[in-house]
Short mmCIF file of C-alpha atoms and ligand atoms in Angstrom, two decimals:
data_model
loop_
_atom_site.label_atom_id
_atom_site.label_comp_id
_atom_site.label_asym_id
_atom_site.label_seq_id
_atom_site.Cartn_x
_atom_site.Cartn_y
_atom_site.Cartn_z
CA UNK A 1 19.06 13.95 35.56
CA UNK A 2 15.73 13.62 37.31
CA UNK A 3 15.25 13.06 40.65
CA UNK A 4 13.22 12.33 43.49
CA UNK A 5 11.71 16.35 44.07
CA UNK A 6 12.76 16.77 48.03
CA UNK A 7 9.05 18.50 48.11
CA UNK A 8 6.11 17.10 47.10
CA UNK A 9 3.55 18.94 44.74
CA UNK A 10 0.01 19.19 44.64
CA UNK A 11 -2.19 16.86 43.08
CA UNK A 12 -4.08 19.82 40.89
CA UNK A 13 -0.71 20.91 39.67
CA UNK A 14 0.93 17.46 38.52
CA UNK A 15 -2.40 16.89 36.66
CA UNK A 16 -2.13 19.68 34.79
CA UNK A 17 0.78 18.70 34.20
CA UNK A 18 0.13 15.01 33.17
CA UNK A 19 -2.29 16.36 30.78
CA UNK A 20 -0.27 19.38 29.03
CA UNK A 21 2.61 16.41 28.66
CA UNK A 22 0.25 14.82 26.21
CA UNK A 23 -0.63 17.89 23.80
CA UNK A 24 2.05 16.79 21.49
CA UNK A 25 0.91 13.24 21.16
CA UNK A 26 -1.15 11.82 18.11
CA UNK A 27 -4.66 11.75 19.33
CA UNK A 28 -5.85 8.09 19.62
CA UNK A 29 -9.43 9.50 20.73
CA UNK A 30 -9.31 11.00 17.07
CA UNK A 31 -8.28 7.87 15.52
CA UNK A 32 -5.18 9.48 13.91
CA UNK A 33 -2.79 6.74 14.94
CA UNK A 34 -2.78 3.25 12.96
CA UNK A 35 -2.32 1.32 15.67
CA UNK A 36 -1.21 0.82 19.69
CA UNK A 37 -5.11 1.73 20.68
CA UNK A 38 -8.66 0.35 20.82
CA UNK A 39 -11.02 2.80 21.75
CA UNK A 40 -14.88 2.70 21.50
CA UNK A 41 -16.21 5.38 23.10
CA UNK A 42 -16.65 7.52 26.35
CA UNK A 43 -18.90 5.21 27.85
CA UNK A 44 -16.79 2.14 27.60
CA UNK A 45 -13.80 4.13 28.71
CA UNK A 46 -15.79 5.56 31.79
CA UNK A 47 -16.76 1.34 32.02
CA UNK A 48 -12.77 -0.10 31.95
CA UNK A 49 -11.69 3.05 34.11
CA UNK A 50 -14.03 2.89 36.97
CA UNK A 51 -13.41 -0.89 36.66
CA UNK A 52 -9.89 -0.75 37.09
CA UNK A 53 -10.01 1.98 40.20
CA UNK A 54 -12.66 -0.38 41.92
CA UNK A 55 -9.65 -3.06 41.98
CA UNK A 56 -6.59 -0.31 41.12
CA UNK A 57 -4.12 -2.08 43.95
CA UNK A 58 -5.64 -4.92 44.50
CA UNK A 59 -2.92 -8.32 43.56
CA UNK A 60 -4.15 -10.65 41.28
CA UNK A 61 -1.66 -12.86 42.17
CA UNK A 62 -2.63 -12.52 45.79
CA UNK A 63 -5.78 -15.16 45.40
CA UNK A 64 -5.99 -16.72 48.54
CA UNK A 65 -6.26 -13.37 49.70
CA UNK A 66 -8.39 -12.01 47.17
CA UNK A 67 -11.09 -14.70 46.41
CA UNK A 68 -13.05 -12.09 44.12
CA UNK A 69 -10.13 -11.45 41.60
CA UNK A 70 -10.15 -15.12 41.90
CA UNK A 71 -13.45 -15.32 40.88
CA UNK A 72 -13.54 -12.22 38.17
CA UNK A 73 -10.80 -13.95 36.65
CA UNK A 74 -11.92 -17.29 36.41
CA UNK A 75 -15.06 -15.84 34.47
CA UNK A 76 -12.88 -13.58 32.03
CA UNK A 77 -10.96 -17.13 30.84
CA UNK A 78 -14.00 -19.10 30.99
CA UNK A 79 -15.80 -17.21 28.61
CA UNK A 80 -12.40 -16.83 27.20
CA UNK A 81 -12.59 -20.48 26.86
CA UNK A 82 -16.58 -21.13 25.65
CA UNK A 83 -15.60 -18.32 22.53
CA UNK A 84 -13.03 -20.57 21.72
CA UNK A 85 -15.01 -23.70 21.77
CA UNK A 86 -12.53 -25.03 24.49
CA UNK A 87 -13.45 -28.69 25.85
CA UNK A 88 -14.25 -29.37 29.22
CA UNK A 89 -10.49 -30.37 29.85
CA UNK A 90 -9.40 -26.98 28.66
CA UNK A 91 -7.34 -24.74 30.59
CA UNK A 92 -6.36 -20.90 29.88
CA UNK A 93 -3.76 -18.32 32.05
CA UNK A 94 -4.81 -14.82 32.14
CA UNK A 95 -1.58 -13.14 30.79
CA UNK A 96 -0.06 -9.23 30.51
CA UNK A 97 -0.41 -9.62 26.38
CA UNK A 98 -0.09 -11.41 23.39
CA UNK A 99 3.74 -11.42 23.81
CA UNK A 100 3.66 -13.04 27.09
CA UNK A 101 0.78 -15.69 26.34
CA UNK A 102 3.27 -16.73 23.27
CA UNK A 103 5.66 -16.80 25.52
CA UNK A 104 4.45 -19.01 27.76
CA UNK A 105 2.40 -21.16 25.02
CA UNK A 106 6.22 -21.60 24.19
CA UNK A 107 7.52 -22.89 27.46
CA UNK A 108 5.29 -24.97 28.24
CA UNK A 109 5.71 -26.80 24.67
CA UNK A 110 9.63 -26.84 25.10
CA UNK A 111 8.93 -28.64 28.35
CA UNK A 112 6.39 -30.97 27.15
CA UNK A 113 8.49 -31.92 24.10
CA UNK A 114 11.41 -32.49 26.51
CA UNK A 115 9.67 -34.48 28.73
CA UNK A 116 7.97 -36.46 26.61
CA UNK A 117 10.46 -36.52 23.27
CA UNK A 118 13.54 -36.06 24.94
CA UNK A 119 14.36 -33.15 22.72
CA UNK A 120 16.96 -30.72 24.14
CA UNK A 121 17.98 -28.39 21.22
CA UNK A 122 14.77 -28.05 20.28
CA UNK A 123 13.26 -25.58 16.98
CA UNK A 124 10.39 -24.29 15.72
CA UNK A 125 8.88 -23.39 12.24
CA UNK A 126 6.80 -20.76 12.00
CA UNK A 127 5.51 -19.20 8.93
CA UNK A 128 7.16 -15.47 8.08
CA UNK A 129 4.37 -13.29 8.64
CA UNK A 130 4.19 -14.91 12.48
CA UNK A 131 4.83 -11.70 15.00
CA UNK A 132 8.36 -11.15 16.23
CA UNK A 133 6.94 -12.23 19.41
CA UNK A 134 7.89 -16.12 18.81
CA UNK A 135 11.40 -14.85 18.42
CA UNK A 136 11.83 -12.91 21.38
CA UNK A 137 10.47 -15.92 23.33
CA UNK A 138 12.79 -18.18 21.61
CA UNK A 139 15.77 -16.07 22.53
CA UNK A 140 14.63 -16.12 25.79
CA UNK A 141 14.05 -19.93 26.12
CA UNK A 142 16.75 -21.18 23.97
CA UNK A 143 14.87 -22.34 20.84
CA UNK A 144 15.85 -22.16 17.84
CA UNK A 145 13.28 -20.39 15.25
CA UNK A 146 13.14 -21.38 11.39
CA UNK A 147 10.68 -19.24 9.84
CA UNK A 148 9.59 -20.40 6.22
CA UNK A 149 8.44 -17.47 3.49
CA UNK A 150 5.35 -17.90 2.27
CA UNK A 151 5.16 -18.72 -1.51
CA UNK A 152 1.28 -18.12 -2.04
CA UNK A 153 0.17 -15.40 -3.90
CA UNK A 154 -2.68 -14.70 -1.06
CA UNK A 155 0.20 -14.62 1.90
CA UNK A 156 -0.93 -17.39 3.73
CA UNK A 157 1.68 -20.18 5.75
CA UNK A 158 2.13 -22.92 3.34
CA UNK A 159 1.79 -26.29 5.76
CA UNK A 160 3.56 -28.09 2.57
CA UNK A 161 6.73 -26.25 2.80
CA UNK A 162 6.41 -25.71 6.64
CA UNK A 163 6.58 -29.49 6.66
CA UNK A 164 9.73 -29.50 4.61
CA UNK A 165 11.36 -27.79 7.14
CA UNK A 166 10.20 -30.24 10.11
CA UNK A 167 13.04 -32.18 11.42
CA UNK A 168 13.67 -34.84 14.85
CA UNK A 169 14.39 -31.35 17.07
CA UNK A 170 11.02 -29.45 15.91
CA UNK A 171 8.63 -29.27 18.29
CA UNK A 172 6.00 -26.24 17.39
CA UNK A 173 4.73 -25.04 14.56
CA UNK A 174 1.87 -22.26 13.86
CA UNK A 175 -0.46 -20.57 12.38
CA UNK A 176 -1.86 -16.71 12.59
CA UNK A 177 -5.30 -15.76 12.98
CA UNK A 178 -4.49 -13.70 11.23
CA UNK A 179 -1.41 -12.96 10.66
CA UNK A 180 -0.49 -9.34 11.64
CA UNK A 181 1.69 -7.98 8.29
CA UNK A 182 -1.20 -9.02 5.64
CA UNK A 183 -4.61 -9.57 7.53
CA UNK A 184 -5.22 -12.59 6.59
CA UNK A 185 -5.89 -16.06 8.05
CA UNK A 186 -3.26 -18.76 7.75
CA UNK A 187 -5.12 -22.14 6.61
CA UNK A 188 -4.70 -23.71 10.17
CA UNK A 189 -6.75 -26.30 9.43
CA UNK A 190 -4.05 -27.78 7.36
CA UNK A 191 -1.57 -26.83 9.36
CA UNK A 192 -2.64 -28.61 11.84
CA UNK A 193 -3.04 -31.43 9.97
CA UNK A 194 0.84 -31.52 9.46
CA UNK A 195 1.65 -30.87 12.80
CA UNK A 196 -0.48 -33.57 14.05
CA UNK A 197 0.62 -35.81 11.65
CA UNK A 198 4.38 -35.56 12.96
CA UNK A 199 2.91 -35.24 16.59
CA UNK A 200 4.12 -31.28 17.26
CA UNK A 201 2.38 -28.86 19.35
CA UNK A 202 0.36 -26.74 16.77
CA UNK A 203 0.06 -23.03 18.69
CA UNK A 204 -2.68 -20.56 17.16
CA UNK A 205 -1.56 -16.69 17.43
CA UNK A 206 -5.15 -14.89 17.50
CA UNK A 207 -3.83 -12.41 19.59
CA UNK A 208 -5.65 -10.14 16.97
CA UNK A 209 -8.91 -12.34 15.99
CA UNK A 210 -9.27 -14.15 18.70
CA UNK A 211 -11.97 -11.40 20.02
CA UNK A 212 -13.46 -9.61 17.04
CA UNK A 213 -13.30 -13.11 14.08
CA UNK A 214 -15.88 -14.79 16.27
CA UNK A 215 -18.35 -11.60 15.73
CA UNK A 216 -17.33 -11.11 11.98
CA UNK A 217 -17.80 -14.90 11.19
CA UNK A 218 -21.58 -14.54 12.94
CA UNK A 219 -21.94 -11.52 10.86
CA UNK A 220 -21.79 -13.58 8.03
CA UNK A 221 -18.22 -12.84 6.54
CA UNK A 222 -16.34 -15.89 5.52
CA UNK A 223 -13.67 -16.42 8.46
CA UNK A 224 -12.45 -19.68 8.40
CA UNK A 225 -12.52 -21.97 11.94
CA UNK A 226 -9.25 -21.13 13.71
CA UNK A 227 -9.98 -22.02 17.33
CA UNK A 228 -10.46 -25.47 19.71
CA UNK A 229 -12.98 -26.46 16.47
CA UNK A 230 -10.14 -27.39 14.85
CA UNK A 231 -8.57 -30.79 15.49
CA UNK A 232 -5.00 -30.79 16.23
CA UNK A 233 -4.86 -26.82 17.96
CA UNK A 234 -2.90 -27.47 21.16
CA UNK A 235 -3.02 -23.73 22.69
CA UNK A 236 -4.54 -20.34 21.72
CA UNK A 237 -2.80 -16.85 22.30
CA UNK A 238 -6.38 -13.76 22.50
CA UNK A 239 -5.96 -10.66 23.17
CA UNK A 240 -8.32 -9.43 25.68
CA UNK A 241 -6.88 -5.90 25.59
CA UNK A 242 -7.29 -5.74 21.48
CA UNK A 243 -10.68 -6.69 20.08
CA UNK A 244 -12.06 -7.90 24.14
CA UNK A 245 -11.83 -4.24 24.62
CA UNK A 246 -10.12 -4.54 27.97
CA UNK A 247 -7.19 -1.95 29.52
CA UNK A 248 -3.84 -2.65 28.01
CA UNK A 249 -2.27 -5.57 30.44
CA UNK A 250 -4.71 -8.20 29.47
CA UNK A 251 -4.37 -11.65 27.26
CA UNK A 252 -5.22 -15.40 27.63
CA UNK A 253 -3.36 -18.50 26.71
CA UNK A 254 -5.06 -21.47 26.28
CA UNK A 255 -4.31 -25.14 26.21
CA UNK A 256 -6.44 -27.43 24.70
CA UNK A 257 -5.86 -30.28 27.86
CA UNK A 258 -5.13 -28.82 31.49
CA UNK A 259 -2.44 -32.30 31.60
CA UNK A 260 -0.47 -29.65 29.90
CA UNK A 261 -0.64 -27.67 32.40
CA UNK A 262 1.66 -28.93 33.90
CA UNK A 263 4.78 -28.16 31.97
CA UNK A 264 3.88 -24.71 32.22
CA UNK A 265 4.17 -23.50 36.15
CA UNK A 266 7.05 -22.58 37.71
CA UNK A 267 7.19 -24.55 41.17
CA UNK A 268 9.88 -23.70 43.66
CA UNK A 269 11.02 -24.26 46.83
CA UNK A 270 14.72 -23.41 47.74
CA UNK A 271 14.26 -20.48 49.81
CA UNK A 272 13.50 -20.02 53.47
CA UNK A 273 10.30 -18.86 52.77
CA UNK A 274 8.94 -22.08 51.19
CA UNK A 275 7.01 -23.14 48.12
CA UNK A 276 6.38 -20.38 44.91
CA UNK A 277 4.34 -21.85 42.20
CA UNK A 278 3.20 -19.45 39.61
CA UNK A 279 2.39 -20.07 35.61
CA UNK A 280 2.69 -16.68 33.91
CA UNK A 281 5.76 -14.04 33.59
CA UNK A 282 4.71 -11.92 36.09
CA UNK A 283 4.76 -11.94 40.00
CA UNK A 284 2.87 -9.53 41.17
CA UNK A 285 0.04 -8.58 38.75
CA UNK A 286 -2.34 -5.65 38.25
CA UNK A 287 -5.98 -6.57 39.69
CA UNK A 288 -7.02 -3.94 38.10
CA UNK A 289 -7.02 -4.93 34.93
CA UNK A 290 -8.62 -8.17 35.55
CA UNK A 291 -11.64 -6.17 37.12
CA UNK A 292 -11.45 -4.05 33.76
CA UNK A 293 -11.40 -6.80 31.43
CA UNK A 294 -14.51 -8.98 33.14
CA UNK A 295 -16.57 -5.98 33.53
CA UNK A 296 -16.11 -4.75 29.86
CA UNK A 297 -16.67 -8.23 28.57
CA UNK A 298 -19.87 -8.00 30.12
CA UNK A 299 -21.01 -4.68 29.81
CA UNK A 300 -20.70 -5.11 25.86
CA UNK A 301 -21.97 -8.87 25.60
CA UNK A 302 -22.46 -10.39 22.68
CA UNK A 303 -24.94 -7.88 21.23
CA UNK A 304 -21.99 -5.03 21.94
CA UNK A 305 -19.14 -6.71 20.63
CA UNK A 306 -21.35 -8.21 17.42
CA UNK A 307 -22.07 -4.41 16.90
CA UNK A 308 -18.70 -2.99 17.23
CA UNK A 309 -17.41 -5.83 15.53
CA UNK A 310 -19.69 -4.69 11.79
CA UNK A 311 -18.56 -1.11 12.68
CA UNK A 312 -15.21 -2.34 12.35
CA UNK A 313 -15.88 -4.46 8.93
CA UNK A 314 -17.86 -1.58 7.52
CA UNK A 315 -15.21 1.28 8.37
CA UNK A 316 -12.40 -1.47 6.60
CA UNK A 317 -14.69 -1.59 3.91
CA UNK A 318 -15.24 2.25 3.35
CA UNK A 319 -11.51 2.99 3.70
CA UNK A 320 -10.62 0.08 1.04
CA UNK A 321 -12.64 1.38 -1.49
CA UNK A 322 -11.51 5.01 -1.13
CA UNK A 323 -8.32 3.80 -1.33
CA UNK A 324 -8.72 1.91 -4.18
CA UNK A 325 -10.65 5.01 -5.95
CA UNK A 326 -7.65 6.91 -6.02
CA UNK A 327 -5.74 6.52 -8.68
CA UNK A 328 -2.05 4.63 -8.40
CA UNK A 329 -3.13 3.54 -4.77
CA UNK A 330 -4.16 -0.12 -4.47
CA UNK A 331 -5.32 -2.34 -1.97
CA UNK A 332 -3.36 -5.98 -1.46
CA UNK A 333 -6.13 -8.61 -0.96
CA UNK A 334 -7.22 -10.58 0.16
CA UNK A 335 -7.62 -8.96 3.55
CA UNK A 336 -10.14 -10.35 6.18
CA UNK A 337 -10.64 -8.92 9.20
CA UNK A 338 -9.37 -5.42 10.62
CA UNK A 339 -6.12 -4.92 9.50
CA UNK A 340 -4.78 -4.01 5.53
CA UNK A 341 -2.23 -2.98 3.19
CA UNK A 342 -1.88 -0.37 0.68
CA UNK A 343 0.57 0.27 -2.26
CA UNK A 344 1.13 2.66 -5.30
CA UNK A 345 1.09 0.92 -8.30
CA UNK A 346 3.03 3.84 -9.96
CA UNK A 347 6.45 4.07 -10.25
CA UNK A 348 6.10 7.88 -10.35
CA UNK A 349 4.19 7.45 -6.78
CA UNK A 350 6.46 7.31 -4.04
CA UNK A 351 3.94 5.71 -0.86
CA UNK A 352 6.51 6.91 1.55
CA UNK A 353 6.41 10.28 0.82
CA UNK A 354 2.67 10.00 0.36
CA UNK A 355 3.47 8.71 4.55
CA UNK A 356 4.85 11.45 4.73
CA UNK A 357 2.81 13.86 3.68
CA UNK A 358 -0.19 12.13 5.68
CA UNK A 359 2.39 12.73 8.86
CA UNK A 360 2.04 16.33 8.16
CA UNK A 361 -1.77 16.03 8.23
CA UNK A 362 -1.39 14.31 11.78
CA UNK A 363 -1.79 11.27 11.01
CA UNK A 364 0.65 8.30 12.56
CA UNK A 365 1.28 6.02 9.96
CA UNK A 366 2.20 2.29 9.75
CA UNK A 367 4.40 1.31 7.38
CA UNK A 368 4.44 -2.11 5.23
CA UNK A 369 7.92 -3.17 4.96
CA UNK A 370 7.59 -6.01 2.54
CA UNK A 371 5.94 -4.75 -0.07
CA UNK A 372 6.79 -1.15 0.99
CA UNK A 373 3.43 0.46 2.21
CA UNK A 374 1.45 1.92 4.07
CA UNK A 375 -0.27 -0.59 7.36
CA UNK A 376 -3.23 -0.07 8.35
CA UNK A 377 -5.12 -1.67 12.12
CA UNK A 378 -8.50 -0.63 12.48
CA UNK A 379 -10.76 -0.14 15.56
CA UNK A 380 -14.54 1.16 16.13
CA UNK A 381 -13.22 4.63 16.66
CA UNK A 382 -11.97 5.03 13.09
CA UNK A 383 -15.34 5.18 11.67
CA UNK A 384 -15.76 8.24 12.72
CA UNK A 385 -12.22 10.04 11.27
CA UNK A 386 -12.54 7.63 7.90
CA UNK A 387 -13.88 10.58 5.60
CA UNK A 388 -11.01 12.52 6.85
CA UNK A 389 -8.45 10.03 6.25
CA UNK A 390 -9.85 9.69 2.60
CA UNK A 391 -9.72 13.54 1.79
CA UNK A 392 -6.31 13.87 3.61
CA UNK A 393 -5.33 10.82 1.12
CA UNK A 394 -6.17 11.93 -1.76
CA UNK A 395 -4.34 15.51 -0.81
CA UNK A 396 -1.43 13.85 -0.28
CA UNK A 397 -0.97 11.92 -3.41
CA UNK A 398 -1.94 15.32 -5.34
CA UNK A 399 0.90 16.51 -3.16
CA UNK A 400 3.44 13.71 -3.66
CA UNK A 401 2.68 13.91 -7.45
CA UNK A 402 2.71 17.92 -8.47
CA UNK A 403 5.81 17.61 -6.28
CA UNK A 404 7.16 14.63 -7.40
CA UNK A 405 8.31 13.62 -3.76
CA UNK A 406 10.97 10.59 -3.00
CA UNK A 407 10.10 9.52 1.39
CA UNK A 408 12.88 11.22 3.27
CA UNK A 409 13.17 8.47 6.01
CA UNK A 410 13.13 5.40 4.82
CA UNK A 411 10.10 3.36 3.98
CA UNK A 412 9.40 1.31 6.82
CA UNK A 413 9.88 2.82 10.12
CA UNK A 414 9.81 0.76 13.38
CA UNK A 415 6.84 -1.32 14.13
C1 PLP B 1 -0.63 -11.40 15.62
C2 PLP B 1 -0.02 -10.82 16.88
N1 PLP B 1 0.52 -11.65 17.78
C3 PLP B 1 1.09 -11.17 18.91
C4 PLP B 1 1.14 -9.83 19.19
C5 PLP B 1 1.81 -9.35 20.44
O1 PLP B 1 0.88 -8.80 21.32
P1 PLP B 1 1.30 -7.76 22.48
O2 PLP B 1 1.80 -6.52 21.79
O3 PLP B 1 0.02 -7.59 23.23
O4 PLP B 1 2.36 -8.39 23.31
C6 PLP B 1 0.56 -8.94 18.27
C7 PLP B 1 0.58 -7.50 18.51
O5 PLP B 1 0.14 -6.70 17.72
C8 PLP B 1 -0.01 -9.45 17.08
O6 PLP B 1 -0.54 -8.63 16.16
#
């Protein structure tokens, strides 16, 4: 077992250290991993790291000590807030991720539907292709989750058959933007029609879009309104540290009236050292990444995240019609925005050997469970590797077909 070393070490020698430990790692910097990074390039690296070290211990929680965070933050959720066509009466929480800004999109919805409903066992209904994350929170809060399959052919929530499922105890529904299994937007227009119609809180998750659909719809793509623009929205879930670009540890939730605010803090005071009101997860949190997240936001502005945002589009394109070009590999569509699915279309193709084989090359794959396949969650830096991936692609399935391959492991590994 490790322990505590009685001596301490130089600095030189534990960074050596720190670095050799990562030689065996799949090199995000390379692009050879499918998802768990966003990376740009040096500059913007040098931009979030110098960021974070200008605030590295500094408490964000801490701000009537530290009026700057204070005021770093309130800028990263205001223009948080103006992306997302917020009103004036809007109100957004700078969170730790997309897990706990569902979370707490969650809570304060349970709250508000007890308090104002009276409902005390209450559910939600979710469309299938929502991220595990609304399950986890339910566990945690004591809500029950019904999560209705979507029968559409172009894997979008169904708001007729989410409605079907509504009963006196719901209180939430939702819909992705977009969804994280297929890419694609859920029609949250309609669905929050429904939910309005039976007066539920209507959560978007654009823990993926929320930061890179805003760019792609100005580039001229055909991304549907999924934000405050649509009537009925009640809170938003963004991921600042996906498409914003920011240091892992940073996300906003946001509620479409601050009275819902509310139903949301924590506020204490049974304890000898006297009131604790706080409205995320976290105590303590890291300064840091606050400091990271408002100085990339503004270091890339619009112009920067417009560009990075076609880079994106065109790299999704290029790999989707290499794909497509190789013969028993097909594309699902529709796809929208970063993310994508591919499949053989051969019985005599086995994709998760083909996996396989592209695991050899070096490449981390992510696997589709439902239709087995191979995931794929694309950032700037993939541009560069995407003539690689093609080559080592079509290798593969060469491979997987002289050899006639069946995947060892099974098909879908854990997300
Ligand atoms: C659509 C969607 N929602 C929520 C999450 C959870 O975000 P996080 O991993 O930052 O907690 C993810 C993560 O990929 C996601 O894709």
């Amino acid at each position: 077992m490790t322990v505590i070393p009685l001596k301490g070490r130089p600095w030189d020698e534990l960074k050596t250290e720190l670095e050799d430990a990562k030689k065996d790692d799949f090199k995000w910097e390379e692009g050879r991993m499918a998802l768990y990074f966003y990376y740009l390039d040096e500059e913007v690296k040098r931009v979030q790291q110098e960021a974070y070290k200008t605030y590295w211990t500094e408490n964000a929680m801490g701000k009537k000590t530290f009026f700057s965070m204070l005021k770093l933050e309130s800028e990263v959720l205001e223009m948080g807030l103006a992306l997302h066509h917020a009103p004036a009466n809007a109100k957004a929480t700078f969170t730790s991720g997309g897990s706990e800004s569902i979370f707490m999109a969650m809570k304060t919805a349970r709250d508000w539907a007890r308090d104002t409903k009276g409902i005390t066992e209450p559910n939600i209904v979710i469309p299938r292709t929502a991220h595990p994350a609304f399950d986890r929170s339910a566990a945690f809060l004591n809500i029950k989750v019904i999560r209705v399959p979507t029968t559409r052919a172009d894997y979008r929530a169904d708001p007729a058959e989410l409605e079907k499922r509504f009963d006196s105890n719901t209180i939430m529904t939702m819909a992705s933007a977009p969804n994280y299994p297929y890419g694609v937007f859920d029609p949250v227009a309609d669905v929050a029609d429904v939910a309005q119609k039976h007066n539920l809180w209507m959560h978007v998750d654009a823990c993926v879009g929320g930061f890179l659909a805003p760019w792609v719809k100005k580039l001229g793509y055909d991304i549907p309104d999924f934000d405050f623009s649509v009537p009925g929205v009640t809170s938003i879930s963004a991921d600042i540290h996906k498409y914003g670009y920011a240091p892992k540890g940073a996300s906003m939730m946001m509620l479409r009236d601050e009275a819902l605010h509310k139903y949301q803090v924590f506020d204490f005071n049974d304890w000898e050292r006297g009131p604790y009101v706080n409205d995320t997860m976290q105590g303590t949190r890291a300064g840091g990444v606050v400091a990271a997240a408002w100085a990339v936001m503004n270091y890339l502005g619009e112009e920067g995240y417009t560009l990075w945002a076609k880079v994106i589009m065109d790299t999704v394109k290029k790999l989707t019609d290499g794909i497509d070009a190789i013969e028993g590999l097909t594309v699902l569509k529709p796809h929208e925005l970063c993310l994508f699915v591919y499949t053989s279309e051969d019985p005599d193709l086995d994709i998760g050997a083909v996996g396989e084989e592209m695991t050899k090359r070096g490449w981390f794959i992510g696997r589709q469970a439902e239709p087995v396949g191979i995931h794929m969650h694309l950032n700037p830096v993939h541009a560069k590797t995407a003539d690689l991936y093609l080559s080592d692609l079509a290798a593969s399935v060469s491979e997987v077909r002289n050899t006639g391959a069946v995947a060892k492991q099974a098909a879908a590994a854990t997300y």
